[in-house]
Amino acid sequence: MFEKTFEDICGFPPYPHQKQTAESLIQNKSILLRAPTGSGKSEAIFLPFLIARQEKLPSQMIYSLPMRTLVDDVSNRFQKLAHKVSGGIRVVGHHGKRMESPLFYADVVVTTIDQTTGAYACTPLNLPLRHGNIPAGAVASSLLVFDEVHTFEPLLGLQVALILAKHSAKLGFPFVFMSATMPDSFVNFMRKQYNTEFVDANENDIRVRKERNLFIHAKLSEELDAKKIISFIKDSNERIIIVCNRVSKAQEIYEQIRNEALNKGFKLILLHSRFLEDDRERKEKELKEIFGERDPKSKAILISTQVIEVGLDITCEIMISELAPIDALIQRAGRCARRGGIGHFYVFNVSDFAPYKEQEDIIIKTKKELERIDGRKLDWELEKELINRILGGCFEEYLKPEYGARVLNELAEGAFFGNRQQVERTVRETLACDITIHDDPAALGTRIFSLEKMKLNAGLLRRFVQNEKPLIWKIETDDIEEEKVIPKILVCKDTDIHPYGFYIIHPDFAYYSDELGLQLGKKGLPLDSRESISRDELIMKRKEESWNEHSRLTLQYFRNNILPYYWLPITKLADSWRIERDGFIARLELCLVLHDLGKLTVEWQKKIGRKSQPLAHSNADTGKRLPPHSTISAYVLSDIFFDWGNFGDALRFSIAHHHGVRSREVPRYELIPEWKDEAIKVTSMVNLDLDFSKIEKRARQLSSTMLDTFPLIKNEKFYRTYCVVSRILRLSDRIATAGDENAILCYENWYGNV
């Protein structure tokens, strides 16, 4: 079935490694796929997922990548494939600049590894923390795919991916790791510790790789400069890609060769990380037109940095690079003769190892190996040999358990406190901040957050402020969970520069152009602000709804829509607790019908304006500050949950957090006299005997109290149960309130456009 589906959708039969991967995945096996660039790794996972989802595989897939450009490329490819399949599968790309599914509601979410990590830790990077357990439930119940894992920082992002994979495996969820350049030591570790099915591609099976002849030239007695590049283009009619290790070097070379290149008839493009999103997207689109096909249509030169190592499906005839770690060089080489044919890859020495100072030993080994293979054809077998010789021992060190334990401790602490910076620090060490250019931020008010901005390394910005003493402002907000925030604008000095901050530089000290990108220390102009959608236009208008009706609708939506979608995760969680599936579902349904029990208090019903029957919502309550009810619901049901042990405790957390993760205060309250009659009506729909005397004991609380704050992420069974139940409860609750699932889609659409 897979082979026919693949050929129908892709137009050609699958390669052997794609077929082997699909067969193993459909059997619910975890996969480690090693295959060269351009060999169709992504399709080898996406198409079997379409075939087996909701039956042998989870209904959702979270596909994690290292960089935004790769997210855009893979999600666009998946969307085109999905259009050829019946069933209306929804595929989105999601990252900090493209928030298409902040609640991870789509069937396939292609995202960055830091977004996946933040979501799993109930600490989303681009969503109010109070919603955190909604995307967490998606990560906890999906097929997790980690692609280009060789580019994850080995002591950080790779460790997080291994933690998430381990948590999945313990509960019977399959996962996938994919890479072009992973050493055998990593392969052996994954097979032994995670029981993964290993698939290793054969280059001779892949047409474009079989037809590819790429030769490596080690120019390691020389450093790269403009004169050497001009000598390359003097008599050339080919496409050339130049990769520098630093943005400033790329900008410098671009300016130095610009006139010569243009006079020779070359199209010249500069691409690096310091462009605004729109300009970067425009450049990437132009690159795909010029560098996308096997045969060149025109002479062109691309000057770039590490941003092209993954994510850009482009090719050239000549690649010129500065010396870098071997895995980075192999990724760069993957953009030369990518469609087949003859290519030449030149590597020049560097005097400064930045930004790879911490990998000095690897660069020295890389240099020695390049000198050994100078002039040879760089094929897949040689690539693997180089990776094993240079990185094999390093990965044996990286995979020692103490490194994973340290990252898990950091992740657990970040999740417990909802600390975004700490969670993101578990993924990558290169910590950035947002910057923009303006001369009068105080005049902008809240429009300050709509200014066009870009990422910049915090250490680089700190050194610039220290050396040049520019006028620069730090923008802060109160740490509250509201969409509307009032900015605090503070003049700052170098010691005030920190990762994840938002800074505005006066245009006397920073220049931006769509040709060169950001240049510090050069006079420029202010950047513009973008228009954003008003939240007031999209606030859900509630109708009056009785407490009983809302409970029934919440259960009805769960049974008709949510349960079929989450059948497999619910089954696996029930198995992990050694509970019959029907019993698991019955307890979950009890949470659904009683999640708003805390609204049946004298205080809450008075505030909402009840006139007859107890209310869940009123058409007059939008924007009105109502008493907390979710923590009261959890507290009143505590003795019921206590009888169910740790499983019941996970359900208690889910109810307590169904309006805000980490909610814990239980105010004084008194249940209304009719509470039991109302509860009996809705619990009669659930196949579960309930001892109401355990609720009666907590019918009133004369003083406030506190619940536990947050479940520990280290207990994967407990934590994932909390996340999945929270997601199911909150989606069912929200859709029951609005009437259909458009409420979720509208929220995601609004938040993605703010």
JSON list of C-alpha atoms in Angstrom, two decimals, residues 557-714:
[
{"chain": "A", "resi": 557, "resn": "TYR", "atom": "CA", "xyz": [-18.00, 17.21, 21.97]},
{"chain": "A", "resi": 558, "resn": "PHE", "atom": "CA", "xyz": [-15.46, 14.91, 23.61]},
{"chain": "A", "resi": 559, "resn": "ARG", "atom": "CA", "xyz": [-17.35, 11.76, 22.62]},
{"chain": "A", "resi": 560, "resn": "ASN", "atom": "CA", "xyz": [-18.12, 12.84, 19.07]},
{"chain": "A", "resi": 561, "resn": "ASN", "atom": "CA", "xyz": [-14.88, 14.57, 18.09]},
{"chain": "A", "resi": 562, "resn": "ILE", "atom": "CA", "xyz": [-12.03, 14.34, 20.57]},
{"chain": "A", "resi": 563, "resn": "LEU", "atom": "CA", "xyz": [-12.24, 10.68, 21.61]},
{"chain": "A", "resi": 564, "resn": "PRO", "atom": "CA", "xyz": [-11.89, 9.24, 18.07]},
{"chain": "A", "resi": 565, "resn": "TYR", "atom": "CA", "xyz": [-8.91, 11.53, 17.45]},
{"chain": "A", "resi": 566, "resn": "TYR", "atom": "CA", "xyz": [-7.14, 10.61, 20.71]},
{"chain": "A", "resi": 567, "resn": "TRP", "atom": "CA", "xyz": [-8.16, 6.94, 20.82]},
{"chain": "A", "resi": 568, "resn": "LEU", "atom": "CA", "xyz": [-4.58, 5.66, 20.46]},
{"chain": "A", "resi": 569, "resn": "PRO", "atom": "CA", "xyz": [-2.95, 7.97, 23.07]},
{"chain": "A", "resi": 570, "resn": "ILE", "atom": "CA", "xyz": [-5.77, 7.23, 25.53]},
{"chain": "A", "resi": 571, "resn": "THR", "atom": "CA", "xyz": [-5.26, 3.50, 24.99]},
{"chain": "A", "resi": 572, "resn": "LYS", "atom": "CA", "xyz": [-1.51, 3.76, 25.59]},
{"chain": "A", "resi": 573, "resn": "LEU", "atom": "CA", "xyz": [-1.94, 5.89, 28.71]},
{"chain": "A", "resi": 574, "resn": "ALA", "atom": "CA", "xyz": [-4.55, 3.47, 30.08]},
{"chain": "A", "resi": 575, "resn": "ASP", "atom": "CA", "xyz": [-2.15, 0.57, 29.46]},
{"chain": "A", "resi": 576, "resn": "SER", "atom": "CA", "xyz": [0.66, 2.43, 31.25]},
{"chain": "A", "resi": 577, "resn": "TRP", "atom": "CA", "xyz": [-1.55, 2.83, 34.36]},
{"chain": "A", "resi": 578, "resn": "ARG", "atom": "CA", "xyz": [-2.83, -0.75, 34.00]},
{"chain": "A", "resi": 579, "resn": "ILE", "atom": "CA", "xyz": [-6.38, 0.55, 33.87]},
{"chain": "A", "resi": 580, "resn": "GLU", "atom": "CA", "xyz": [-9.02, -0.83, 31.51]},
{"chain": "A", "resi": 581, "resn": "ARG", "atom": "CA", "xyz": [-9.50, 1.63, 28.66]},
{"chain": "A", "resi": 582, "resn": "ASP", "atom": "CA", "xyz": [-13.22, 2.01, 29.39]},
{"chain": "A", "resi": 583, "resn": "GLY", "atom": "CA", "xyz": [-12.41, 2.75, 33.03]},
{"chain": "A", "resi": 584, "resn": "PHE", "atom": "CA", "xyz": [-9.82, 5.33, 31.99]},
{"chain": "A", "resi": 585, "resn": "ILE", "atom": "CA", "xyz": [-12.36, 7.01, 29.69]},
{"chain": "A", "resi": 586, "resn": "ALA", "atom": "CA", "xyz": [-15.04, 6.99, 32.40]},
{"chain": "A", "resi": 587, "resn": "ARG", "atom": "CA", "xyz": [-12.74, 8.82, 34.84]},
{"chain": "A", "resi": 588, "resn": "LEU", "atom": "CA", "xyz": [-11.78, 11.26, 32.12]},
{"chain": "A", "resi": 589, "resn": "GLU", "atom": "CA", "xyz": [-15.47, 11.88, 31.38]},
{"chain": "A", "resi": 590, "resn": "LEU", "atom": "CA", "xyz": [-16.07, 12.59, 35.06]},
{"chain": "A", "resi": 591, "resn": "CYS", "atom": "CA", "xyz": [-13.48, 15.37, 34.80]},
{"chain": "A", "resi": 592, "resn": "LEU", "atom": "CA", "xyz": [-15.27, 16.74, 31.76]},
{"chain": "A", "resi": 593, "resn": "VAL", "atom": "CA", "xyz": [-18.73, 16.94, 33.36]},
{"chain": "A", "resi": 594, "resn": "LEU", "atom": "CA", "xyz": [-17.46, 18.28, 36.71]},
{"chain": "A", "resi": 595, "resn": "HIS", "atom": "CA", "xyz": [-14.60, 20.51, 35.55]},
{"chain": "A", "resi": 596, "resn": "ASP", "atom": "CA", "xyz": [-16.72, 23.59, 36.35]},
{"chain": "A", "resi": 597, "resn": "LEU", "atom": "CA", "xyz": [-18.01, 22.35, 39.71]},
{"chain": "A", "resi": 598, "resn": "GLY", "atom": "CA", "xyz": [-16.31, 25.41, 41.20]},
{"chain": "A", "resi": 599, "resn": "LYS", "atom": "CA", "xyz": [-18.85, 27.60, 39.38]},
{"chain": "A", "resi": 600, "resn": "LEU", "atom": "CA", "xyz": [-21.61, 26.14, 41.59]},
{"chain": "A", "resi": 601, "resn": "THR", "atom": "CA", "xyz": [-20.60, 28.43, 44.45]},
{"chain": "A", "resi": 602, "resn": "VAL", "atom": "CA", "xyz": [-22.62, 31.19, 46.04]},
{"chain": "A", "resi": 603, "resn": "GLU", "atom": "CA", "xyz": [-19.90, 33.69, 45.17]},
{"chain": "A", "resi": 604, "resn": "TRP", "atom": "CA", "xyz": [-19.58, 32.73, 41.50]},
{"chain": "A", "resi": 605, "resn": "GLN", "atom": "CA", "xyz": [-23.32, 32.54, 40.75]},
{"chain": "A", "resi": 606, "resn": "LYS", "atom": "CA", "xyz": [-23.90, 35.91, 42.42]},
{"chain": "A", "resi": 607, "resn": "LYS", "atom": "CA", "xyz": [-21.13, 37.55, 40.40]},
{"chain": "A", "resi": 608, "resn": "ILE", "atom": "CA", "xyz": [-22.36, 36.18, 37.07]},
{"chain": "A", "resi": 609, "resn": "GLY", "atom": "CA", "xyz": [-25.89, 37.41, 37.73]},
{"chain": "A", "resi": 610, "resn": "ARG", "atom": "CA", "xyz": [-27.83, 34.17, 38.10]},
{"chain": "A", "resi": 611, "resn": "LYS", "atom": "CA", "xyz": [-31.60, 34.65, 38.10]},
{"chain": "A", "resi": 612, "resn": "SER", "atom": "CA", "xyz": [-32.97, 31.08, 37.97]},
{"chain": "A", "resi": 613, "resn": "GLN", "atom": "CA", "xyz": [-30.97, 27.99, 37.00]},
{"chain": "A", "resi": 614, "resn": "PRO", "atom": "CA", "xyz": [-27.23, 27.87, 37.80]},
{"chain": "A", "resi": 615, "resn": "LEU", "atom": "CA", "xyz": [-25.16, 29.39, 35.00]},
{"chain": "A", "resi": 616, "resn": "ALA", "atom": "CA", "xyz": [-21.89, 28.44, 33.36]},
{"chain": "A", "resi": 617, "resn": "HIS", "atom": "CA", "xyz": [-21.77, 31.52, 31.13]},
{"chain": "A", "resi": 618, "resn": "SER", "atom": "CA", "xyz": [-23.74, 34.71, 30.75]},
{"chain": "A", "resi": 619, "resn": "ASN", "atom": "CA", "xyz": [-24.01, 37.06, 27.81]},
{"chain": "A", "resi": 620, "resn": "ALA", "atom": "CA", "xyz": [-23.14, 39.79, 30.31]},
{"chain": "A", "resi": 621, "resn": "ASP", "atom": "CA", "xyz": [-19.98, 38.25, 31.76]},
{"chain": "A", "resi": 622, "resn": "THR", "atom": "CA", "xyz": [-17.51, 39.01, 28.94]},
{"chain": "A", "resi": 623, "resn": "GLY", "atom": "CA", "xyz": [-14.69, 41.07, 30.40]},
{"chain": "A", "resi": 624, "resn": "LYS", "atom": "CA", "xyz": [-16.10, 40.88, 33.95]},
{"chain": "A", "resi": 625, "resn": "ARG", "atom": "CA", "xyz": [-13.67, 39.72, 36.61]},
{"chain": "A", "resi": 626, "resn": "LEU", "atom": "CA", "xyz": [-15.19, 36.51, 37.98]},
{"chain": "A", "resi": 627, "resn": "PRO", "atom": "CA", "xyz": [-13.97, 34.57, 41.04]},
{"chain": "A", "resi": 628, "resn": "PRO", "atom": "CA", "xyz": [-11.58, 31.65, 40.40]},
{"chain": "A", "resi": 629, "resn": "HIS", "atom": "CA", "xyz": [-13.41, 28.38, 39.89]},
{"chain": "A", "resi": 630, "resn": "SER", "atom": "CA", "xyz": [-10.99, 25.83, 38.39]},
{"chain": "A", "resi": 631, "resn": "THR", "atom": "CA", "xyz": [-8.95, 25.42, 41.58]},
{"chain": "A", "resi": 632, "resn": "ILE", "atom": "CA", "xyz": [-12.17, 25.11, 43.60]},
{"chain": "A", "resi": 633, "resn": "SER", "atom": "CA", "xyz": [-13.35, 22.33, 41.26]},
{"chain": "A", "resi": 634, "resn": "ALA", "atom": "CA", "xyz": [-10.10, 20.43, 41.82]},
{"chain": "A", "resi": 635, "resn": "TYR", "atom": "CA", "xyz": [-10.16, 20.98, 45.58]},
{"chain": "A", "resi": 636, "resn": "VAL", "atom": "CA", "xyz": [-13.78, 19.85, 46.00]},
{"chain": "A", "resi": 637, "resn": "LEU", "atom": "CA", "xyz": [-13.05, 16.63, 44.06]},
{"chain": "A", "resi": 638, "resn": "SER", "atom": "CA", "xyz": [-9.74, 15.93, 45.85]},
{"chain": "A", "resi": 639, "resn": "ASP", "atom": "CA", "xyz": [-10.98, 12.96, 47.90]},
{"chain": "A", "resi": 640, "resn": "ILE", "atom": "CA", "xyz": [-12.41, 11.30, 44.78]},
{"chain": "A", "resi": 641, "resn": "PHE", "atom": "CA", "xyz": [-9.06, 11.68, 43.03]},
{"chain": "A", "resi": 642, "resn": "PHE", "atom": "CA", "xyz": [-7.17, 10.53, 46.12]},
{"chain": "A", "resi": 643, "resn": "ASP", "atom": "CA", "xyz": [-8.77, 7.08, 45.82]},
{"chain": "A", "resi": 644, "resn": "TRP", "atom": "CA", "xyz": [-7.28, 6.78, 42.31]},
{"chain": "A", "resi": 645, "resn": "GLY", "atom": "CA", "xyz": [-3.69, 7.34, 43.45]},
{"chain": "A", "resi": 646, "resn": "ASN", "atom": "CA", "xyz": [-1.19, 9.13, 41.21]},
{"chain": "A", "resi": 647, "resn": "PHE", "atom": "CA", "xyz": [-3.51, 8.81, 38.23]},
{"chain": "A", "resi": 648, "resn": "GLY", "atom": "CA", "xyz": [-6.18, 10.73, 40.14]},
{"chain": "A", "resi": 649, "resn": "ASP", "atom": "CA", "xyz": [-3.61, 13.34, 41.12]},
{"chain": "A", "resi": 650, "resn": "ALA", "atom": "CA", "xyz": [-2.84, 13.96, 37.43]},
{"chain": "A", "resi": 651, "resn": "LEU", "atom": "CA", "xyz": [-6.58, 14.50, 36.81]},
{"chain": "A", "resi": 652, "resn": "ARG", "atom": "CA", "xyz": [-6.76, 16.90, 39.76]},
{"chain": "A", "resi": 653, "resn": "PHE", "atom": "CA", "xyz": [-3.95, 18.99, 38.30]},
{"chain": "A", "resi": 654, "resn": "SER", "atom": "CA", "xyz": [-5.73, 19.04, 34.92]},
{"chain": "A", "resi": 655, "resn": "ILE", "atom": "CA", "xyz": [-8.95, 20.42, 36.40]},
{"chain": "A", "resi": 656, "resn": "ALA", "atom": "CA", "xyz": [-7.10, 22.96, 38.56]},
{"chain": "A", "resi": 657, "resn": "HIS", "atom": "CA", "xyz": [-5.23, 24.22, 35.47]},
{"chain": "A", "resi": 658, "resn": "HIS", "atom": "CA", "xyz": [-8.05, 24.26, 32.91]},
{"chain": "A", "resi": 659, "resn": "HIS", "atom": "CA", "xyz": [-7.99, 28.07, 32.82]},
{"chain": "A", "resi": 660, "resn": "GLY", "atom": "CA", "xyz": [-4.40, 28.72, 33.78]},
{"chain": "A", "resi": 661, "resn": "VAL", "atom": "CA", "xyz": [-1.34, 26.51, 34.13]},
{"chain": "A", "resi": 662, "resn": "ARG", "atom": "CA", "xyz": [0.19, 26.70, 37.61]},
{"chain": "A", "resi": 663, "resn": "SER", "atom": "CA", "xyz": [-3.03, 28.08, 39.19]},
{"chain": "A", "resi": 664, "resn": "ARG", "atom": "CA", "xyz": [-3.01, 27.06, 42.85]},
{"chain": "A", "resi": 665, "resn": "GLU", "atom": "CA", "xyz": [-4.98, 29.47, 45.06]},
{"chain": "A", "resi": 666, "resn": "VAL", "atom": "CA", "xyz": [-8.32, 28.16, 46.37]},
{"chain": "A", "resi": 667, "resn": "PRO", "atom": "CA", "xyz": [-10.32, 31.11, 47.75]},
{"chain": "A", "resi": 668, "resn": "ARG", "atom": "CA", "xyz": [-12.94, 30.72, 50.45]},
{"chain": "A", "resi": 669, "resn": "TYR", "atom": "CA", "xyz": [-16.19, 29.43, 48.98]},
{"chain": "A", "resi": 670, "resn": "GLU", "atom": "CA", "xyz": [-19.54, 27.79, 49.67]},
{"chain": "A", "resi": 671, "resn": "LEU", "atom": "CA", "xyz": [-21.33, 25.51, 47.21]},
{"chain": "A", "resi": 672, "resn": "ILE", "atom": "CA", "xyz": [-24.92, 26.47, 46.39]},
{"chain": "A", "resi": 673, "resn": "PRO", "atom": "CA", "xyz": [-27.66, 24.26, 47.92]},
{"chain": "A", "resi": 674, "resn": "GLU", "atom": "CA", "xyz": [-28.52, 22.74, 44.52]},
{"chain": "A", "resi": 675, "resn": "TRP", "atom": "CA", "xyz": [-24.96, 21.63, 43.71]},
{"chain": "A", "resi": 676, "resn": "LYS", "atom": "CA", "xyz": [-25.64, 17.94, 44.35]},
{"chain": "A", "resi": 677, "resn": "ASP", "atom": "CA", "xyz": [-28.78, 17.82, 42.19]},
{"chain": "A", "resi": 678, "resn": "GLU", "atom": "CA", "xyz": [-26.87, 19.44, 39.32]},
{"chain": "A", "resi": 679, "resn": "ALA", "atom": "CA", "xyz": [-23.90, 17.10, 39.75]},
{"chain": "A", "resi": 680, "resn": "ILE", "atom": "CA", "xyz": [-26.11, 13.99, 39.85]},
{"chain": "A", "resi": 681, "resn": "LYS", "atom": "CA", "xyz": [-27.77, 14.99, 36.56]},
{"chain": "A", "resi": 682, "resn": "VAL", "atom": "CA", "xyz": [-24.50, 15.26, 34.64]},
{"chain": "A", "resi": 683, "resn": "THR", "atom": "CA", "xyz": [-22.65, 12.36, 36.28]},
{"chain": "A", "resi": 684, "resn": "SER", "atom": "CA", "xyz": [-25.54, 10.07, 35.35]},
{"chain": "A", "resi": 685, "resn": "MET", "atom": "CA", "xyz": [-24.17, 10.26, 31.79]},
{"chain": "A", "resi": 686, "resn": "VAL", "atom": "CA", "xyz": [-20.87, 8.72, 32.93]},
{"chain": "A", "resi": 687, "resn": "ASN", "atom": "CA", "xyz": [-20.41, 5.00, 33.56]},
{"chain": "A", "resi": 688, "resn": "LEU", "atom": "CA", "xyz": [-18.90, 5.44, 37.00]},
{"chain": "A", "resi": 689, "resn": "ASP", "atom": "CA", "xyz": [-20.17, 5.09, 40.57]},
{"chain": "A", "resi": 690, "resn": "LEU", "atom": "CA", "xyz": [-19.51, 8.23, 42.59]},
{"chain": "A", "resi": 691, "resn": "ASP", "atom": "CA", "xyz": [-19.45, 8.62, 46.37]},
{"chain": "A", "resi": 692, "resn": "PHE", "atom": "CA", "xyz": [-20.97, 12.08, 46.83]},
{"chain": "A", "resi": 693, "resn": "SER", "atom": "CA", "xyz": [-20.19, 12.07, 50.54]},
{"chain": "A", "resi": 694, "resn": "LYS", "atom": "CA", "xyz": [-16.57, 12.72, 49.61]},
{"chain": "A", "resi": 695, "resn": "ILE", "atom": "CA", "xyz": [-17.65, 15.89, 47.83]},
{"chain": "A", "resi": 696, "resn": "GLU", "atom": "CA", "xyz": [-20.02, 16.95, 50.62]},
{"chain": "A", "resi": 697, "resn": "LYS", "atom": "CA", "xyz": [-17.08, 17.08, 53.05]},
{"chain": "A", "resi": 698, "resn": "ARG", "atom": "CA", "xyz": [-15.65, 19.92, 50.96]},
{"chain": "A", "resi": 699, "resn": "ALA", "atom": "CA", "xyz": [-18.91, 21.78, 50.25]},
{"chain": "A", "resi": 700, "resn": "ARG", "atom": "CA", "xyz": [-17.48, 24.86, 51.85]},
{"chain": "A", "resi": 701, "resn": "GLN", "atom": "CA", "xyz": [-14.09, 26.31, 52.74]},
{"chain": "A", "resi": 702, "resn": "LEU", "atom": "CA", "xyz": [-13.96, 29.15, 55.27]},
{"chain": "A", "resi": 703, "resn": "SER", "atom": "CA", "xyz": [-10.42, 30.29, 54.49]},
{"chain": "A", "resi": 704, "resn": "SER", "atom": "CA", "xyz": [-8.26, 30.26, 51.39]},
{"chain": "A", "resi": 705, "resn": "THR", "atom": "CA", "xyz": [-5.78, 27.46, 50.80]},
{"chain": "A", "resi": 706, "resn": "MET", "atom": "CA", "xyz": [-3.18, 26.48, 48.20]},
{"chain": "A", "resi": 707, "resn": "LEU", "atom": "CA", "xyz": [-2.84, 23.50, 45.88]},
{"chain": "A", "resi": 708, "resn": "ASP", "atom": "CA", "xyz": [0.41, 22.03, 44.58]},
{"chain": "A", "resi": 709, "resn": "THR", "atom": "CA", "xyz": [1.89, 24.18, 41.81]},
{"chain": "A", "resi": 710, "resn": "PHE", "atom": "CA", "xyz": [2.84, 21.88, 38.96]},
{"chain": "A", "resi": 711, "resn": "PRO", "atom": "CA", "xyz": [3.47, 18.18, 38.17]},
{"chain": "A", "resi": 712, "resn": "LEU", "atom": "CA", "xyz": [7.08, 17.07, 37.82]},
{"chain": "A", "resi": 713, "resn": "ILE", "atom": "CA", "xyz": [8.19, 16.54, 34.22]},
{"chain": "A", "resi": 714, "resn": "LYS", "atom": "CA", "xyz": [10.61, 13.79, 35.29]}
]
